[in-house]
Short mmCIF file of N, CA and C and ligand atoms in Angstrom, two decimals:
data_model
loop_
_atom_site.label_atom_id
_atom_site.label_comp_id
_atom_site.label_asym_id
_atom_site.label_seq_id
_atom_site.Cartn_x
_atom_site.Cartn_y
_atom_site.Cartn_z
N MET J 1 -2.43 -17.15 13.44
CA MET J 1 -1.21 -18.15 12.97
C MET J 1 -0.65 -17.58 12.13
N THR J 2 0.88 -17.50 12.12
CA THR J 2 1.62 -17.10 10.87
C THR J 2 1.77 -17.94 10.11
N GLN J 3 1.35 -17.63 8.76
CA GLN J 3 1.67 -18.59 7.54
C GLN J 3 3.00 -18.56 6.75
N ASN J 4 3.54 -19.56 6.44
CA ASN J 4 4.55 -19.23 5.51
C ASN J 4 4.22 -18.83 4.00
N LEU J 5 4.88 -17.76 3.38
CA LEU J 5 4.70 -17.44 2.12
C LEU J 5 6.04 -17.36 1.45
N VAL J 6 6.12 -18.15 0.27
CA VAL J 6 7.31 -18.02 -0.55
C VAL J 6 6.98 -17.25 -1.95
N VAL J 7 7.65 -16.14 -2.26
CA VAL J 7 7.62 -15.49 -3.31
C VAL J 7 8.57 -15.52 -4.29
N ILE J 8 8.43 -15.93 -5.47
CA ILE J 8 9.56 -16.06 -6.50
C ILE J 8 9.66 -14.71 -7.47
N GLY J 9 10.70 -13.76 -7.27
CA GLY J 9 10.69 -12.42 -8.06
C GLY J 9 10.55 -11.42 -7.41
N ALA J 10 11.18 -10.43 -7.26
CA ALA J 10 11.12 -9.38 -6.81
C ALA J 10 10.87 -8.00 -7.75
N GLY J 11 9.72 -8.19 -8.39
CA GLY J 11 9.36 -7.33 -9.56
C GLY J 11 8.33 -6.43 -9.11
N MET J 12 7.66 -5.76 -9.95
CA MET J 12 6.47 -4.77 -9.70
C MET J 12 5.38 -5.49 -9.18
N ALA J 13 5.03 -6.59 -9.65
CA ALA J 13 3.83 -7.23 -9.00
C ALA J 13 4.14 -7.68 -7.89
N SER J 14 5.08 -8.20 -7.34
CA SER J 14 5.38 -8.95 -6.11
C SER J 14 5.53 -7.88 -5.14
N GLY J 15 6.13 -6.66 -5.49
CA GLY J 15 6.25 -5.57 -4.66
C GLY J 15 4.85 -5.00 -4.27
N ARG J 16 3.86 -5.10 -4.99
CA ARG J 16 2.69 -4.39 -4.57
C ARG J 16 1.77 -5.44 -3.91
N LEU J 17 2.05 -6.51 -4.18
CA LEU J 17 1.41 -7.57 -3.50
C LEU J 17 1.86 -7.75 -2.11
N LEU J 18 3.01 -7.73 -1.95
CA LEU J 18 3.51 -7.84 -0.63
C LEU J 18 3.30 -6.72 0.29
N GLU J 19 3.43 -5.48 -0.59
CA GLU J 19 2.74 -4.24 0.36
C GLU J 19 1.34 -4.38 0.74
N HIS J 20 0.59 -4.81 -0.06
CA HIS J 20 -0.87 -5.10 0.25
C HIS J 20 -0.98 -5.99 1.39
N LEU J 21 -0.32 -7.26 1.26
CA LEU J 21 -0.55 -8.19 2.49
C LEU J 21 -0.01 -7.66 3.66
N THR J 22 1.23 -6.94 3.61
CA THR J 22 1.92 -6.53 4.96
C THR J 22 0.95 -5.20 5.59
N ASP J 23 0.37 -4.56 4.77
CA ASP J 23 -0.48 -3.24 5.21
C ASP J 23 -1.42 -3.86 5.85
N SER J 24 -2.22 -4.82 5.55
CA SER J 24 -3.40 -5.36 6.12
C SER J 24 -3.13 -5.97 7.34
N ASP J 25 -2.15 -6.97 7.48
CA ASP J 25 -1.73 -7.35 8.53
C ASP J 25 -0.07 -7.77 8.57
N PRO J 26 0.72 -7.14 9.18
CA PRO J 26 2.14 -7.11 9.13
C PRO J 26 2.58 -8.60 9.78
N CYS J 27 1.86 -9.27 10.52
CA CYS J 27 2.42 -10.53 11.07
C CYS J 27 1.65 -11.67 10.49
N ALA J 28 0.81 -11.45 9.50
CA ALA J 28 0.08 -12.64 9.08
C ALA J 28 0.93 -13.82 8.27
N TYR J 29 2.02 -13.31 7.92
CA TYR J 29 3.01 -14.18 7.00
C TYR J 29 4.30 -13.97 7.28
N SER J 30 5.08 -15.28 7.30
CA SER J 30 6.51 -15.26 7.41
C SER J 30 7.01 -15.42 5.80
N ILE J 31 7.45 -14.13 5.40
CA ILE J 31 7.63 -14.03 3.93
C ILE J 31 9.03 -14.39 3.41
N THR J 32 9.26 -15.34 2.63
CA THR J 32 10.77 -15.50 1.88
C THR J 32 10.59 -14.89 0.48
N LEU J 33 11.32 -14.02 0.00
CA LEU J 33 11.27 -13.65 -1.12
C LEU J 33 12.69 -14.08 -1.98
N PHE J 34 12.68 -14.74 -3.05
CA PHE J 34 13.70 -15.10 -3.98
C PHE J 34 13.67 -14.08 -5.17
N ASN J 35 15.02 -13.64 -5.69
CA ASN J 35 14.89 -12.78 -6.71
C ASN J 35 16.07 -13.29 -7.63
N GLY J 36 15.82 -13.16 -8.93
CA GLY J 36 16.94 -13.45 -9.85
C GLY J 36 18.06 -12.13 -9.91
N GLU J 37 17.65 -11.18 -9.40
CA GLU J 37 18.60 -9.90 -9.61
C GLU J 37 19.06 -9.67 -8.01
N PRO J 38 20.32 -9.14 -8.05
CA PRO J 38 20.92 -9.09 -6.75
C PRO J 38 20.61 -7.64 -6.15
N ARG J 39 19.16 -7.48 -6.04
CA ARG J 39 18.58 -6.06 -5.51
C ARG J 39 17.03 -6.23 -5.22
N GLY J 40 16.48 -5.30 -4.35
CA GLY J 40 15.30 -5.42 -4.13
C GLY J 40 14.32 -4.84 -5.35
N ASN J 41 13.10 -4.44 -5.05
CA ASN J 41 12.07 -4.09 -6.12
C ASN J 41 12.36 -2.56 -6.59
N TYR J 42 12.40 -2.57 -7.85
CA TYR J 42 12.47 -1.11 -8.44
C TYR J 42 11.32 -0.95 -9.53
N ASN J 43 11.17 0.42 -9.96
CA ASN J 43 10.13 0.73 -10.66
C ASN J 43 10.86 0.54 -12.21
N ARG J 44 10.37 -0.64 -12.77
CA ARG J 44 10.89 -1.08 -14.09
C ARG J 44 10.78 -0.18 -15.21
N LEU J 45 9.60 0.49 -15.16
CA LEU J 45 8.91 1.40 -16.11
C LEU J 45 10.06 2.58 -16.12
N MET J 46 10.67 2.77 -15.14
CA MET J 46 11.68 4.03 -15.12
C MET J 46 13.05 3.53 -15.57
N LEU J 47 13.22 2.32 -16.07
CA LEU J 47 14.65 1.99 -16.50
C LEU J 47 15.17 2.92 -17.59
N SER J 48 14.23 3.31 -18.48
CA SER J 48 14.69 4.03 -19.63
C SER J 48 15.45 5.25 -19.16
N PRO J 49 14.83 6.21 -18.21
CA PRO J 49 15.39 7.44 -17.54
C PRO J 49 16.57 7.10 -16.99
N VAL J 50 16.76 5.86 -16.41
CA VAL J 50 17.96 5.50 -15.60
C VAL J 50 19.08 5.56 -16.60
N LEU J 51 18.93 4.59 -17.68
CA LEU J 51 19.86 4.36 -18.76
C LEU J 51 20.34 5.70 -19.58
N SER J 52 19.30 6.77 -19.73
CA SER J 52 19.60 7.78 -20.32
C SER J 52 20.36 8.82 -19.51
N GLY J 53 20.39 8.39 -18.09
CA GLY J 53 20.94 9.36 -17.10
C GLY J 53 20.02 10.44 -16.59
N GLU J 54 18.85 10.55 -16.78
CA GLU J 54 17.79 11.36 -16.40
C GLU J 54 17.73 11.27 -14.83
N LYS J 55 17.81 9.79 -14.53
CA LYS J 55 17.38 9.63 -13.11
C LYS J 55 18.59 8.35 -12.55
N THR J 56 18.52 8.47 -11.25
CA THR J 56 19.74 7.39 -10.69
C THR J 56 18.84 6.08 -10.44
N TYR J 57 19.66 5.03 -10.32
CA TYR J 57 18.86 3.79 -9.82
C TYR J 57 18.23 4.01 -8.46
N GLU J 58 18.98 4.65 -7.59
CA GLU J 58 18.61 4.80 -6.20
C GLU J 58 16.92 5.51 -6.39
N GLN J 59 16.81 6.40 -7.31
CA GLN J 59 15.51 7.17 -7.51
C GLN J 59 14.33 6.32 -7.80
N ILE J 60 14.62 5.05 -8.25
CA ILE J 60 13.47 4.14 -8.89
C ILE J 60 13.36 2.89 -7.87
N VAL J 61 13.89 2.84 -6.81
CA VAL J 61 13.91 1.82 -5.99
C VAL J 61 12.55 2.06 -5.26
N THR J 62 11.65 0.93 -5.23
CA THR J 62 10.55 1.02 -4.50
C THR J 62 10.41 0.26 -3.13
N HIS J 63 11.20 -0.74 -3.05
CA HIS J 63 11.36 -1.58 -1.64
C HIS J 63 12.96 -2.10 -1.74
N ASP J 64 13.66 -1.52 -0.91
CA ASP J 64 15.02 -1.85 -0.85
C ASP J 64 15.19 -3.21 -0.22
N GLY J 65 16.59 -3.53 -0.09
CA GLY J 65 16.83 -4.97 0.41
C GLY J 65 16.32 -4.97 1.87
N ASP J 66 16.66 -3.68 2.78
CA ASP J 66 16.13 -3.73 4.03
C ASP J 66 14.73 -4.10 4.30
N TRP J 67 13.76 -3.40 3.38
CA TRP J 67 12.48 -3.63 3.52
C TRP J 67 11.91 -5.13 3.24
C1 FAD I 101 12.52 -0.09 -20.09
C2 FAD I 101 11.20 -0.70 -19.68
C3 FAD I 101 10.12 0.16 -19.98
C4 FAD I 101 8.88 -0.10 -19.52
N1 FAD I 101 7.84 0.92 -19.51
C5 FAD I 101 6.51 0.42 -19.26
C6 FAD I 101 5.40 1.39 -19.27
O1 FAD I 101 5.71 2.68 -19.56
N2 FAD I 101 4.06 0.91 -19.12
C7 FAD I 101 3.80 -0.44 -18.92
O2 FAD I 101 2.81 -0.61 -18.46
N3 FAD I 101 4.70 -1.33 -18.80
C8 FAD I 101 6.03 -0.76 -18.99
N4 FAD I 101 7.17 -1.82 -18.99
C9 FAD I 101 6.75 -3.13 -18.48
C10 FAD I 101 6.82 -3.34 -17.14
O3 FAD I 101 7.92 -3.08 -16.60
C11 FAD I 101 6.18 -4.73 -16.97
O4 FAD I 101 5.23 -5.08 -17.27
C12 FAD I 101 6.33 -4.98 -15.22
O5 FAD I 101 7.77 -4.81 -14.72
C13 FAD I 101 5.95 -6.59 -15.10
O6 FAD I 101 5.87 -6.80 -13.63
P1 FAD I 101 6.15 -8.19 -13.06
O7 FAD I 101 6.17 -8.03 -11.47
O8 FAD I 101 5.13 -9.17 -13.50
O9 FAD I 101 7.52 -8.51 -13.67
P2 FAD I 101 8.99 -7.87 -13.50
O10 FAD I 101 8.89 -6.63 -12.79
O11 FAD I 101 9.83 -8.13 -14.73
O12 FAD I 101 9.65 -8.73 -12.26
C14 FAD I 101 9.94 -10.14 -12.36
C15 FAD I 101 11.05 -10.47 -11.12
O13 FAD I 101 11.08 -11.67 -11.05
C16 FAD I 101 12.55 -12.20 -11.08
N5 FAD I 101 12.56 -13.50 -11.62
C17 FAD I 101 12.13 -14.22 -12.81
N6 FAD I 101 12.39 -15.61 -12.94
C18 FAD I 101 13.00 -15.65 -11.62
C19 FAD I 101 13.16 -16.94 -11.15
N7 FAD I 101 13.40 -18.14 -11.72
N8 FAD I 101 13.69 -17.01 -9.78
C20 FAD I 101 13.96 -15.83 -9.01
N9 FAD I 101 13.55 -14.63 -9.64
C21 FAD I 101 13.11 -14.54 -10.90
C22 FAD I 101 13.35 -11.28 -12.13
O14 FAD I 101 14.71 -11.01 -11.78
C23 FAD I 101 12.51 -9.95 -11.63
O15 FAD I 101 13.07 -9.07 -10.67
C24 FAD I 101 8.60 -1.42 -19.31
C25 FAD I 101 9.43 -2.60 -19.14
C26 FAD I 101 10.68 -2.05 -19.44
C27 FAD I 101 12.16 -3.02 -19.21
#
């Protein structure tokens, strides 16, 4: 039976958690994800290289909106 799962925050921890949950059984949960930022998950550790111009934002996205 599919369970409803609500997650607040599309940060690094929730991205890894949802990856783990959907890897083990993609249909186990009907997931609703709320985020305070208008984007999906990205690797926050890599923000400094983005701000210094070494990387683009697209290069640090771990799970985009479609995911
Ligand atoms: C520039 C920078 C460099 C860093 N470098 C390192 C490093 O080298 N090594 C290291 O170990 N750590 C580093 N960190 C810290 C690391 O990024 C954090 O420890 C990690 O991102 C925490 O993960 P998290 O999922 O708990 O929270 P976050 O990744 O902060 O995600 C939380 C998410 O929840 C959302 N949110 C919060 N409140 C609400 C709400 N009320 N409603 C909806 N959404 C909400 C936020 O918008 C955010 O998207 C760095 C952080 C920064 C900013």
